Coordinates of C-alpha atoms in Angstrom, one line a residue:
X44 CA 101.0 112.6 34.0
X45 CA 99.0 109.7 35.8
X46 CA 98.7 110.2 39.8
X47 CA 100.6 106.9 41.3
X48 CA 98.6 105.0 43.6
X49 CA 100.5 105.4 46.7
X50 CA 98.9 108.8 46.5
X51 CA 95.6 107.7 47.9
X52 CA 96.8 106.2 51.1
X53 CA 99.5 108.8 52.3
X54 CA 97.0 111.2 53.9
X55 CA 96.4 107.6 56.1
X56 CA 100.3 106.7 56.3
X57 CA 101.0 110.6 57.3
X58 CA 98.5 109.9 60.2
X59 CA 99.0 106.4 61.3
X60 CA 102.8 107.1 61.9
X61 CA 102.1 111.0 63.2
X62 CA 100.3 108.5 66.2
X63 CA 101.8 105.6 66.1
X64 CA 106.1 104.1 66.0
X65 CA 105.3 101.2 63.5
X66 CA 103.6 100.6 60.5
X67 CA 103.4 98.4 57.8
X68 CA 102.9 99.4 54.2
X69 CA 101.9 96.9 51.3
X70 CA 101.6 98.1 47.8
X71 CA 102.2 96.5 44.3
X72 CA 105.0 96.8 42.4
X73 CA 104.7 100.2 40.5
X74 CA 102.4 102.1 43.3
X75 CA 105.4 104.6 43.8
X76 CA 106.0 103.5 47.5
X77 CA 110.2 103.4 47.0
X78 CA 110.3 106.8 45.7
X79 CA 107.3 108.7 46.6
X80 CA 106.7 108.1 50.7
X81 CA 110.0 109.2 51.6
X82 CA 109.9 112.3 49.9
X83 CA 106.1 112.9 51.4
X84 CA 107.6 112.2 55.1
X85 CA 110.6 114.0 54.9
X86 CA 109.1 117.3 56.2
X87 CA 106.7 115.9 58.8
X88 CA 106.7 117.7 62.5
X89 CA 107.0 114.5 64.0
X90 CA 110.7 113.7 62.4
X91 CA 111.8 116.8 64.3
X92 CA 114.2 117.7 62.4
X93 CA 115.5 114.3 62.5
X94 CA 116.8 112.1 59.1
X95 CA 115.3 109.4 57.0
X96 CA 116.9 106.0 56.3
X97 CA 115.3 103.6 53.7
X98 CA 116.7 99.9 53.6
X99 CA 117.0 98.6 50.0
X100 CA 117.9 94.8 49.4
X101 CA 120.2 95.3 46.5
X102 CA 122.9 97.7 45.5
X103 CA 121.0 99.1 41.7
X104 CA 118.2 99.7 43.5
X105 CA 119.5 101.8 46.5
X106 CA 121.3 104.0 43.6
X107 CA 118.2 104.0 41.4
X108 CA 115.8 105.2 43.8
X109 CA 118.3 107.7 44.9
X110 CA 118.4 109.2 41.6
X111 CA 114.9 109.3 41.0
X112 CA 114.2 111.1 44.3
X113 CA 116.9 113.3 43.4
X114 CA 115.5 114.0 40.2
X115 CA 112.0 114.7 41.4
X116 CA 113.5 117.3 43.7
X117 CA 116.0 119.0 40.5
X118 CA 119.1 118.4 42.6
X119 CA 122.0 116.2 42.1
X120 CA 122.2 113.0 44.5
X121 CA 124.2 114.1 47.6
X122 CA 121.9 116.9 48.5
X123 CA 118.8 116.5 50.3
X124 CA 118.8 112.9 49.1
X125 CA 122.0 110.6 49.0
X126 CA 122.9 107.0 49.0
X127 CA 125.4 105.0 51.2
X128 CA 127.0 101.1 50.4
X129 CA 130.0 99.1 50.6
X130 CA 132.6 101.3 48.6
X131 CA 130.3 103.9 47.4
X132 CA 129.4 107.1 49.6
X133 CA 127.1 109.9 48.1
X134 CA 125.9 111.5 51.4
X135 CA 126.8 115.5 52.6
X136 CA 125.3 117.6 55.4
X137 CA 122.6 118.3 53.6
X138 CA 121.1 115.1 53.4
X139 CA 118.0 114.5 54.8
X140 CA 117.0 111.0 53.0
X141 CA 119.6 108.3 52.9
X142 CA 119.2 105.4 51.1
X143 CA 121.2 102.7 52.1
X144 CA 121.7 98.3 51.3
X145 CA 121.1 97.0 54.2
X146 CA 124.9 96.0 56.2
X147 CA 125.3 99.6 55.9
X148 CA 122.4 99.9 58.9
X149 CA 124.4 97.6 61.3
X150 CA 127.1 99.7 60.7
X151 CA 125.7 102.9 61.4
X152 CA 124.5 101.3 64.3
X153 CA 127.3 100.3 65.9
X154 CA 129.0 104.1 65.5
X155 CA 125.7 105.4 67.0
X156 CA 124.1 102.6 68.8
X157 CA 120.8 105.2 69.5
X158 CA 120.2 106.4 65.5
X159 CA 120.7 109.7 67.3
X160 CA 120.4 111.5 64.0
X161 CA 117.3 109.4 62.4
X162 CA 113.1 109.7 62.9
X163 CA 112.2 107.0 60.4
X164 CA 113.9 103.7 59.3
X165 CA 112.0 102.5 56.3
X166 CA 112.7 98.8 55.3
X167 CA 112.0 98.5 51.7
X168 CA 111.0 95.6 50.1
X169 CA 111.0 93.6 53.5
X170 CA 109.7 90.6 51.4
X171 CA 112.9 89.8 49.6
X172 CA 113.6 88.6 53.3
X173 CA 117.4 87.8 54.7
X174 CA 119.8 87.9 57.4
X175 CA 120.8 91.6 57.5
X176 CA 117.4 92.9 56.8
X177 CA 116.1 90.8 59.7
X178 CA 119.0 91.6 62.4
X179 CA 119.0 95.5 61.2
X180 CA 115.1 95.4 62.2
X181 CA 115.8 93.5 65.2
X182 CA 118.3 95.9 66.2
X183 CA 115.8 98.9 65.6
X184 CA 113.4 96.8 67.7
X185 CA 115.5 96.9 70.5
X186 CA 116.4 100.7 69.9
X187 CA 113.1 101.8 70.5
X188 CA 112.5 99.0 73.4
X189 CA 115.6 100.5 75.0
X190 CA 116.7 103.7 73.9
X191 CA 114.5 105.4 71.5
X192 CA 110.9 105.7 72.5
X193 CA 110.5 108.1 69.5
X194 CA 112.2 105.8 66.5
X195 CA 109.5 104.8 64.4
X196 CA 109.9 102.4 61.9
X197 CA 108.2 101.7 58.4
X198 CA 107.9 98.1 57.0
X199 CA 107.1 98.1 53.6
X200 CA 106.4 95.4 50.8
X201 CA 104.5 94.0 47.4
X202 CA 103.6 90.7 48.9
X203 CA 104.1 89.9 52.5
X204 CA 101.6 88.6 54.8
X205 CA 100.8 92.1 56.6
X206 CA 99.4 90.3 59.9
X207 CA 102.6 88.2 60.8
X208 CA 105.5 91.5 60.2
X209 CA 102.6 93.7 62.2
X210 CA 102.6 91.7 65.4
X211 CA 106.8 91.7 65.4
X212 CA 106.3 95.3 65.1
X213 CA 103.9 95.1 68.1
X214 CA 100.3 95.1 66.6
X215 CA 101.3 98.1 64.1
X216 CA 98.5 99.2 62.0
X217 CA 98.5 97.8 58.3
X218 CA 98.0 99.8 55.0
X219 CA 97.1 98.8 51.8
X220 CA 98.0 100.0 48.5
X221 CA 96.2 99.3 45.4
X222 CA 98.0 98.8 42.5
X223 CA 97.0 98.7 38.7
X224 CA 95.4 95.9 36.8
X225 CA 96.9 94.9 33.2
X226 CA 94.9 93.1 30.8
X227 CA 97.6 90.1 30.3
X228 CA 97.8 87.3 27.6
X229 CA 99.3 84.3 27.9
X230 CA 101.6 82.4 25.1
X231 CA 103.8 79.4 25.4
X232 CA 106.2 78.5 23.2
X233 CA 107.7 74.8 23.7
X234 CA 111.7 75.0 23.2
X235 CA 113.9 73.1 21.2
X236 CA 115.7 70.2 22.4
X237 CA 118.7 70.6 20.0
X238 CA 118.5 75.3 21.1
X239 CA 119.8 76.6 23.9
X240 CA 118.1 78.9 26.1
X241 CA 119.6 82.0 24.8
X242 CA 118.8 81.0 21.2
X243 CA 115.1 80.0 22.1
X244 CA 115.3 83.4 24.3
X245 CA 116.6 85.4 21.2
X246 CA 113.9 83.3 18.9
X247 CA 110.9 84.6 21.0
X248 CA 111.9 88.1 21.3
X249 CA 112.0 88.6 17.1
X250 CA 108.7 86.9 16.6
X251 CA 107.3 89.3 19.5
X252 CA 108.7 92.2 17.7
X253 CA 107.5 90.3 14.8
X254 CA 103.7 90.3 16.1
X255 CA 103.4 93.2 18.6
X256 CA 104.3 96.9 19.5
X257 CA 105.9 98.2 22.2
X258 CA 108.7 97.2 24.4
X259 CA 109.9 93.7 25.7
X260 CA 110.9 92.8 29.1
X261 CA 112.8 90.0 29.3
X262 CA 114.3 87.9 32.5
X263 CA 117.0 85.6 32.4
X264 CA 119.0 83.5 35.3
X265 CA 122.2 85.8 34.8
X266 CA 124.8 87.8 33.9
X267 CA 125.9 85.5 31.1
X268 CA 122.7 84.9 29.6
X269 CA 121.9 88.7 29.3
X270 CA 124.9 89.2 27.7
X271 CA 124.9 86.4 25.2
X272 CA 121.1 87.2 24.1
X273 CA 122.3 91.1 23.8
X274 CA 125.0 90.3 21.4
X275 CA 122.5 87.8 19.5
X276 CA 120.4 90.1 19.3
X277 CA 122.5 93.1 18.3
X278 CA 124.0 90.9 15.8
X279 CA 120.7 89.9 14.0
X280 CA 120.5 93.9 13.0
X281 CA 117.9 95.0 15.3
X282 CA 115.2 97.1 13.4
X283 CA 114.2 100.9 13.5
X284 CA 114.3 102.1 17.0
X285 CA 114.8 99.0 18.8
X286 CA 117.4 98.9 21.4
X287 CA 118.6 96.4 23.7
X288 CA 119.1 97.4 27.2
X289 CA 120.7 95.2 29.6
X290 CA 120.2 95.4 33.3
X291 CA 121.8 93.8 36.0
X292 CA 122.8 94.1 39.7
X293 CA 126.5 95.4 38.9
X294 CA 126.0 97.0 36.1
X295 CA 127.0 100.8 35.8
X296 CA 124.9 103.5 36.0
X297 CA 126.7 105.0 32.6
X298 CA 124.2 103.5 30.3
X299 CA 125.3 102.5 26.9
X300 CA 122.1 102.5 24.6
X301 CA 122.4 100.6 21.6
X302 CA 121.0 100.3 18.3

């Protein structure tokens, strides 16, 4: 199993925030930040003891990087790590890592305005940037400022300009991930006038399938397009061990693979 490369900068993370309240953390998608730096700071002396939350922008991803954690540890999610949203509560007395979307932080908040049972707050993903995310780390801000000397908090992104998030954070030191380089190829394929996009969609996938091995990832504006190019697809007979997988922001977790 290949070493992700969030590995090679924890030793620095470990010891930036083991000095420091703030940091900022950029590494490419696919480094293993989400679901390998919690897990590595869980146990630190500096926590005291103290819990873990970690910010995610969207609802899939909170529960997905729940899971994983989860997974990594051989427990069921609920234990040392949980999740916490609108509707959907999967926390206990054991957990020690709770990943939340990001009104749940305002809430917690305001039933304990000093995050009396939290080290680390860790925004995920900072650069998918909006109103909660910005007010929950303004409010964490003013925590430490006011109430919390020992909060520390953890900004981390793919793309964000590092400099700008570290002076809000009061000069915090920045880290940098490396991520992994691709060899990539480029083909463009000039749609019909008289298709629609899910038949132009479901038109390039075959001939990939057609010309290449391996799997296709496939992005489309919504909902109703995934669906529609799923059931074209499914309904050209798909061959071999080909299945389409759909994957959206509601969409849930009980997997249906088809064939």
């Amino acid at each position: 199993m290949s070493i992700l490369p969030i590995y090679a900068v924890l030793e620095q993370l470990q010891q930036t925030l083991s000095k420091n309240n703030n940091a900022v953390l950029i590494a490419p998608p696919g480094a293993g930040k989400t679901t390998v730096v919690p897990l590595e700071l869980v146990n630190e002396r500096w926590l005291k003891g103290k819990k873990i939350i970690m910010l995610e922008p969207r609802r899939l991803a909170a529960k997905n990087a729940a899971v994983w954690m989860s997974h990594q540890l051989s427990e069921p999610v609920g234990n040392t790590i949980g999740y916490r949203m609108r509707m959907d509560n999967h926390v206990s007395a054991k957990t020690k890592i709770e990943v939340v979307t990001e009104a749940v932080l305002t809430r917690i908040i305001q039933n304990d305005p000093e995050l009396s049972a939290y080290g680390l707050i860790i925004f995920d993903e900072f650069h998918e940037r909006n109103l909660q995310a910005d007010l929950g780390l303004a409010l964490c801000l003013d925590i430490q400022d006011n109430l919390r000397d020992d909060l520390k908090l953890l900004v981390m992104s793919a793309t964000l300009e590092a400099e700008r998030v570290s002076i809000i954070l009061g000069d915090a030191p920045v880290i940098q991930s490396e991520g992994r380089s691709y060899p990539v190829e480029i083909y463009y394929s000039s749609p019909s006038p008289r298709q629609k996009l899910e038949q132009t969609v479901v038109k390039s996938i075959l001939y990939a399938l057609e010309q290449h091995s391996g799997s296709i990832l496939v992005f489309l504006p919504g909902v109703r397009e995934i669906k529609t190019v799923e059931t074209m697809l499914l309904n050209t007979g798909l061959k071999g061990n080909i299945s389409a997988c759909p994957l959206y922001g509601n969409l849930s977790r009980d997997f249906t693979n088809h064939s």
